[in-house]
Amino acid sequence: MRETLLAISLILATAVDPAAVQQADQSVLVARAQEVVERLVSGDVDPLLPAFTDKMKAAIDANGLRRFIPGLIAQFGPFKSQTGARFETQGVMRVVLVSCAFERASVAIRVAFDPADRVGGLGVGPAGSAVT
């Protein structure tokens, strides 16, 4: 399966302590990324589409999203669970790596957010250490 990256980010519209905002943003994005993975696993992907960037919408439709997890299952066996998540920044994008256990391997599903809080990328890579 070809590795791709979709990204999502959050615009801050509040005037509070920047350190507190940064931490809150991270938890919100981690929760949203975990929900994206849950929807990919369940196949209930239609609610995800409005939160995609225009570029993402042009790159993949609901049927393509429904094939995402079955493609991983073909390689790694049945999906077992999410095992953690790690937050990082890549330029203006904020990326959450959701660690997922499959029967034969663990992988990280990358969910990227743009500055307007839209999903701008999805990808798959080797599982690294993730924190919950």
PDB file of C-alpha atoms in Angstrom:
ATOM      1  CA  MET A   1       0.000   0.000   0.000  1.00  0.00           C
ATOM      2  CA  ARG A   2       1.307   3.410  -0.916  1.00  0.00           C
ATOM      3  CA  GLU A   3       2.071   5.612   2.051  1.00  0.00           C
ATOM      4  CA  THR A   4       0.300   8.942   1.929  1.00  0.00           C
ATOM      5  CA  LEU A   5      -0.175  11.718   4.361  1.00  0.00           C
ATOM      6  CA  LEU A   6      -3.366  13.664   5.091  1.00  0.00           C
ATOM      7  CA  ALA A   7      -3.181  16.593   7.445  1.00  0.00           C
ATOM      8  CA  ILE A   8      -5.526  18.455   9.809  1.00  0.00           C
ATOM      9  CA  SER A   9      -4.858  21.453  12.077  1.00  0.00           C
ATOM     10  CA  LEU A  10      -6.668  23.653  14.564  1.00  0.00           C
ATOM     11  CA  ILE A  11      -6.954  27.470  14.445  1.00  0.00           C
ATOM     12  CA  LEU A  12      -6.810  29.042  17.861  1.00  0.00           C
ATOM     13  CA  ALA A  13      -9.454  31.682  18.429  1.00  0.00           C
ATOM     14  CA  THR A  14      -9.017  32.369  22.118  1.00  0.00           C
ATOM     15  CA  ALA A  15      -6.799  34.610  24.214  1.00  0.00           C
ATOM     16  CA  VAL A  16      -5.595  32.430  27.089  1.00  0.00           C
ATOM     17  CA  ASP A  17      -2.249  31.248  28.338  1.00  0.00           C
ATOM     18  CA  PRO A  18      -0.391  29.928  25.227  1.00  0.00           C
ATOM     19  CA  ALA A  19       1.011  26.911  27.104  1.00  0.00           C
ATOM     20  CA  ALA A  20      -2.488  25.890  28.243  1.00  0.00           C
ATOM     21  CA  VAL A  21      -3.875  26.368  24.735  1.00  0.00           C
ATOM     22  CA  GLN A  22      -1.112  24.266  23.166  1.00  0.00           C
ATOM     23  CA  GLN A  23      -1.798  21.382  25.549  1.00  0.00           C
ATOM     24  CA  ALA A  24      -5.569  21.619  25.046  1.00  0.00           C
ATOM     25  CA  ASP A  25      -5.131  21.674  21.277  1.00  0.00           C
ATOM     26  CA  GLN A  26      -3.033  18.536  21.399  1.00  0.00           C
ATOM     27  CA  SER A  27      -5.636  16.612  23.406  1.00  0.00           C
ATOM     28  CA  VAL A  28      -8.443  17.742  21.107  1.00  0.00           C
ATOM     29  CA  LEU A  29      -6.499  16.715  18.008  1.00  0.00           C
ATOM     30  CA  VAL A  30      -5.515  13.365  19.511  1.00  0.00           C
ATOM     31  CA  ALA A  31      -9.181  12.639  20.282  1.00  0.00           C
ATOM     32  CA  ARG A  32     -10.224  13.678  16.771  1.00  0.00           C
ATOM     33  CA  ALA A  33      -7.529  11.499  15.188  1.00  0.00           C
ATOM     34  CA  GLN A  34      -8.621   8.520  17.266  1.00  0.00           C
ATOM     35  CA  GLU A  35     -12.195   9.106  16.090  1.00  0.00           C
ATOM     36  CA  VAL A  36     -10.987   9.210  12.465  1.00  0.00           C
ATOM     37  CA  VAL A  37      -9.343   5.806  12.956  1.00  0.00           C
ATOM     38  CA  GLU A  38     -12.487   4.428  14.634  1.00  0.00           C
ATOM     39  CA  ARG A  39     -14.570   5.553  11.649  1.00  0.00           C
ATOM     40  CA  LEU A  40     -12.082   4.070   9.181  1.00  0.00           C
ATOM     41  CA  VAL A  41     -12.247   0.741  11.021  1.00  0.00           C
ATOM     42  CA  SER A  42     -16.062   0.746  11.215  1.00  0.00           C
ATOM     43  CA  GLY A  43     -16.510   1.885   7.611  1.00  0.00           C
ATOM     44  CA  ASP A  44     -18.720   4.787   8.747  1.00  0.00           C
ATOM     45  CA  VAL A  45     -16.615   7.350   6.882  1.00  0.00           C
ATOM     46  CA  ASP A  46     -19.226   9.722   5.436  1.00  0.00           C
ATOM     47  CA  PRO A  47     -19.149  12.035   8.508  1.00  0.00           C
ATOM     48  CA  LEU A  48     -15.395  12.506   7.955  1.00  0.00           C
ATOM     49  CA  LEU A  49     -15.690  14.044   4.484  1.00  0.00           C
ATOM     50  CA  PRO A  50     -16.915  17.544   5.478  1.00  0.00           C
ATOM     51  CA  ALA A  51     -13.810  17.947   7.683  1.00  0.00           C
ATOM     52  CA  PHE A  52     -11.405  17.234   4.786  1.00  0.00           C
ATOM     53  CA  THR A  53      -9.443  19.882   2.907  1.00  0.00           C
ATOM     54  CA  ASP A  54     -10.396  20.413  -0.728  1.00  0.00           C
ATOM     55  CA  LYS A  55      -7.164  18.689  -1.749  1.00  0.00           C
ATOM     56  CA  MET A  56      -8.052  15.657   0.375  1.00  0.00           C
ATOM     57  CA  LYS A  57     -11.571  15.538  -1.040  1.00  0.00           C
ATOM     58  CA  ALA A  58     -10.080  15.525  -4.542  1.00  0.00           C
ATOM     59  CA  ALA A  59      -7.630  12.752  -3.616  1.00  0.00           C
ATOM     60  CA  ILE A  60     -10.004  10.278  -1.963  1.00  0.00           C
ATOM     61  CA  ASP A  61     -13.751   9.727  -1.707  1.00  0.00           C
ATOM     62  CA  ALA A  62     -15.868   7.720   0.754  1.00  0.00           C
ATOM     63  CA  ASN A  63     -15.337   4.471  -1.158  1.00  0.00           C
ATOM     64  CA  GLY A  64     -11.577   4.991  -1.094  1.00  0.00           C
ATOM     65  CA  LEU A  65     -11.711   5.600   2.645  1.00  0.00           C
ATOM     66  CA  ARG A  66     -13.736   2.417   3.118  1.00  0.00           C
ATOM     67  CA  ARG A  67     -10.909   0.481   1.416  1.00  0.00           C
ATOM     68  CA  PHE A  68      -8.207   1.959   3.671  1.00  0.00           C
ATOM     69  CA  ILE A  69      -8.454  -0.501   6.602  1.00  0.00           C
ATOM     70  CA  PRO A  70      -9.236  -3.586   4.453  1.00  0.00           C
ATOM     71  CA  GLY A  71      -5.983  -2.836   2.608  1.00  0.00           C
ATOM     72  CA  LEU A  72      -4.128  -2.938   5.924  1.00  0.00           C
ATOM     73  CA  ILE A  73      -5.977  -6.084   6.998  1.00  0.00           C
ATOM     74  CA  ALA A  74      -4.826  -7.800   3.804  1.00  0.00           C
ATOM     75  CA  GLN A  75      -1.225  -7.047   4.777  1.00  0.00           C
ATOM     76  CA  PHE A  76      -1.269  -7.320   8.557  1.00  0.00           C
ATOM     77  CA  GLY A  77      -4.274  -9.445   9.528  1.00  0.00           C
ATOM     78  CA  PRO A  78      -7.409  -8.442  11.411  1.00  0.00           C
ATOM     79  CA  PHE A  79      -7.520  -5.125  13.273  1.00  0.00           C
ATOM     80  CA  LYS A  80      -7.285  -5.587  17.037  1.00  0.00           C
ATOM     81  CA  SER A  81      -7.198  -2.163  18.705  1.00  0.00           C
ATOM     82  CA  GLN A  82      -5.772   1.300  19.009  1.00  0.00           C
ATOM     83  CA  THR A  83      -2.880   1.128  21.432  1.00  0.00           C
ATOM     84  CA  GLY A  84      -1.861   4.768  21.835  1.00  0.00           C
ATOM     85  CA  ALA A  85      -1.271   8.083  20.132  1.00  0.00           C
ATOM     86  CA  ARG A  86       1.551  10.566  19.739  1.00  0.00           C
ATOM     87  CA  PHE A  87       1.335  14.231  18.705  1.00  0.00           C
ATOM     88  CA  GLU A  88       3.911  16.087  16.621  1.00  0.00           C
ATOM     89  CA  THR A  89       4.141  19.174  14.460  1.00  0.00           C
ATOM     90  CA  GLN A  90       5.398  19.300  10.884  1.00  0.00           C
ATOM     91  CA  GLY A  91       5.594  22.921   9.792  1.00  0.00           C
ATOM     92  CA  VAL A  92       2.078  24.370  10.050  1.00  0.00           C
ATOM     93  CA  MET A  93       0.557  20.903  10.137  1.00  0.00           C
ATOM     94  CA  ARG A  94      -0.171  19.043  13.356  1.00  0.00           C
ATOM     95  CA  VAL A  95       0.040  15.289  13.079  1.00  0.00           C
ATOM     96  CA  VAL A  96      -1.289  12.580  15.350  1.00  0.00           C
ATOM     97  CA  LEU A  97       0.180   9.108  14.970  1.00  0.00           C
ATOM     98  CA  VAL A  98      -2.391   6.605  16.202  1.00  0.00           C
ATOM     99  CA  SER A  99      -0.734   3.283  17.021  1.00  0.00           C
ATOM    100  CA  CYS A 100      -2.858   0.340  15.926  1.00  0.00           C
ATOM    101  CA  ALA A 101      -2.412  -3.360  16.613  1.00  0.00           C
ATOM    102  CA  PHE A 102      -3.238  -5.792  13.836  1.00  0.00           C
ATOM    103  CA  GLU A 103      -2.871  -9.547  14.137  1.00  0.00           C
ATOM    104  CA  ARG A 104       0.593  -9.704  12.517  1.00  0.00           C
ATOM    105  CA  ALA A 105       1.974  -6.194  13.040  1.00  0.00           C
ATOM    106  CA  SER A 106       1.533  -2.824  14.654  1.00  0.00           C
ATOM    107  CA  VAL A 107       1.343   0.295  12.508  1.00  0.00           C
ATOM    108  CA  ALA A 108       0.906   4.021  13.029  1.00  0.00           C
ATOM    109  CA  ILE A 109      -1.968   5.650  11.182  1.00  0.00           C
ATOM    110  CA  ARG A 110      -1.073   9.306  10.617  1.00  0.00           C
ATOM    111  CA  VAL A 111      -3.846  11.873  10.709  1.00  0.00           C
ATOM    112  CA  ALA A 112      -2.699  15.384   9.803  1.00  0.00           C
ATOM    113  CA  PHE A 113      -4.595  18.612  10.536  1.00  0.00           C
ATOM    114  CA  ASP A 114      -4.176  21.948   8.732  1.00  0.00           C
ATOM    115  CA  PRO A 115      -4.354  25.370  10.455  1.00  0.00           C
ATOM    116  CA  ALA A 116      -8.116  25.528   9.711  1.00  0.00           C
ATOM    117  CA  ASP A 117      -8.748  22.292  11.653  1.00  0.00           C
ATOM    118  CA  ARG A 118      -9.371  20.250   8.508  1.00  0.00           C
ATOM    119  CA  VAL A 119      -8.025  16.775   7.784  1.00  0.00           C
ATOM    120  CA  GLY A 120      -5.298  17.284   5.253  1.00  0.00           C
ATOM    121  CA  GLY A 121      -3.701  13.864   5.214  1.00  0.00           C
ATOM    122  CA  LEU A 122      -3.857  10.204   6.142  1.00  0.00           C
ATOM    123  CA  GLY A 123      -0.999   7.786   6.014  1.00  0.00           C
ATOM    124  CA  VAL A 124       0.432   4.584   7.380  1.00  0.00           C
ATOM    125  CA  GLY A 125       3.883   3.949   8.721  1.00  0.00           C
ATOM    126  CA  PRO A 126       5.755   1.751  11.140  1.00  0.00           C
ATOM    127  CA  ALA A 127       4.573   1.937  14.716  1.00  0.00           C
ATOM    128  CA  GLY A 128       6.856   3.896  16.985  1.00  0.00           C
ATOM    129  CA  SER A 129       6.558   4.581  20.634  1.00  0.00           C
ATOM    130  CA  ALA A 130       3.218   6.257  21.253  1.00  0.00           C
ATOM    131  CA  VAL A 131       1.834   7.821  24.358  1.00  0.00           C
ATOM    132  CA  THR A 132      -1.803   7.936  25.345  1.00  0.00           C
TER     133      THR A 132
END
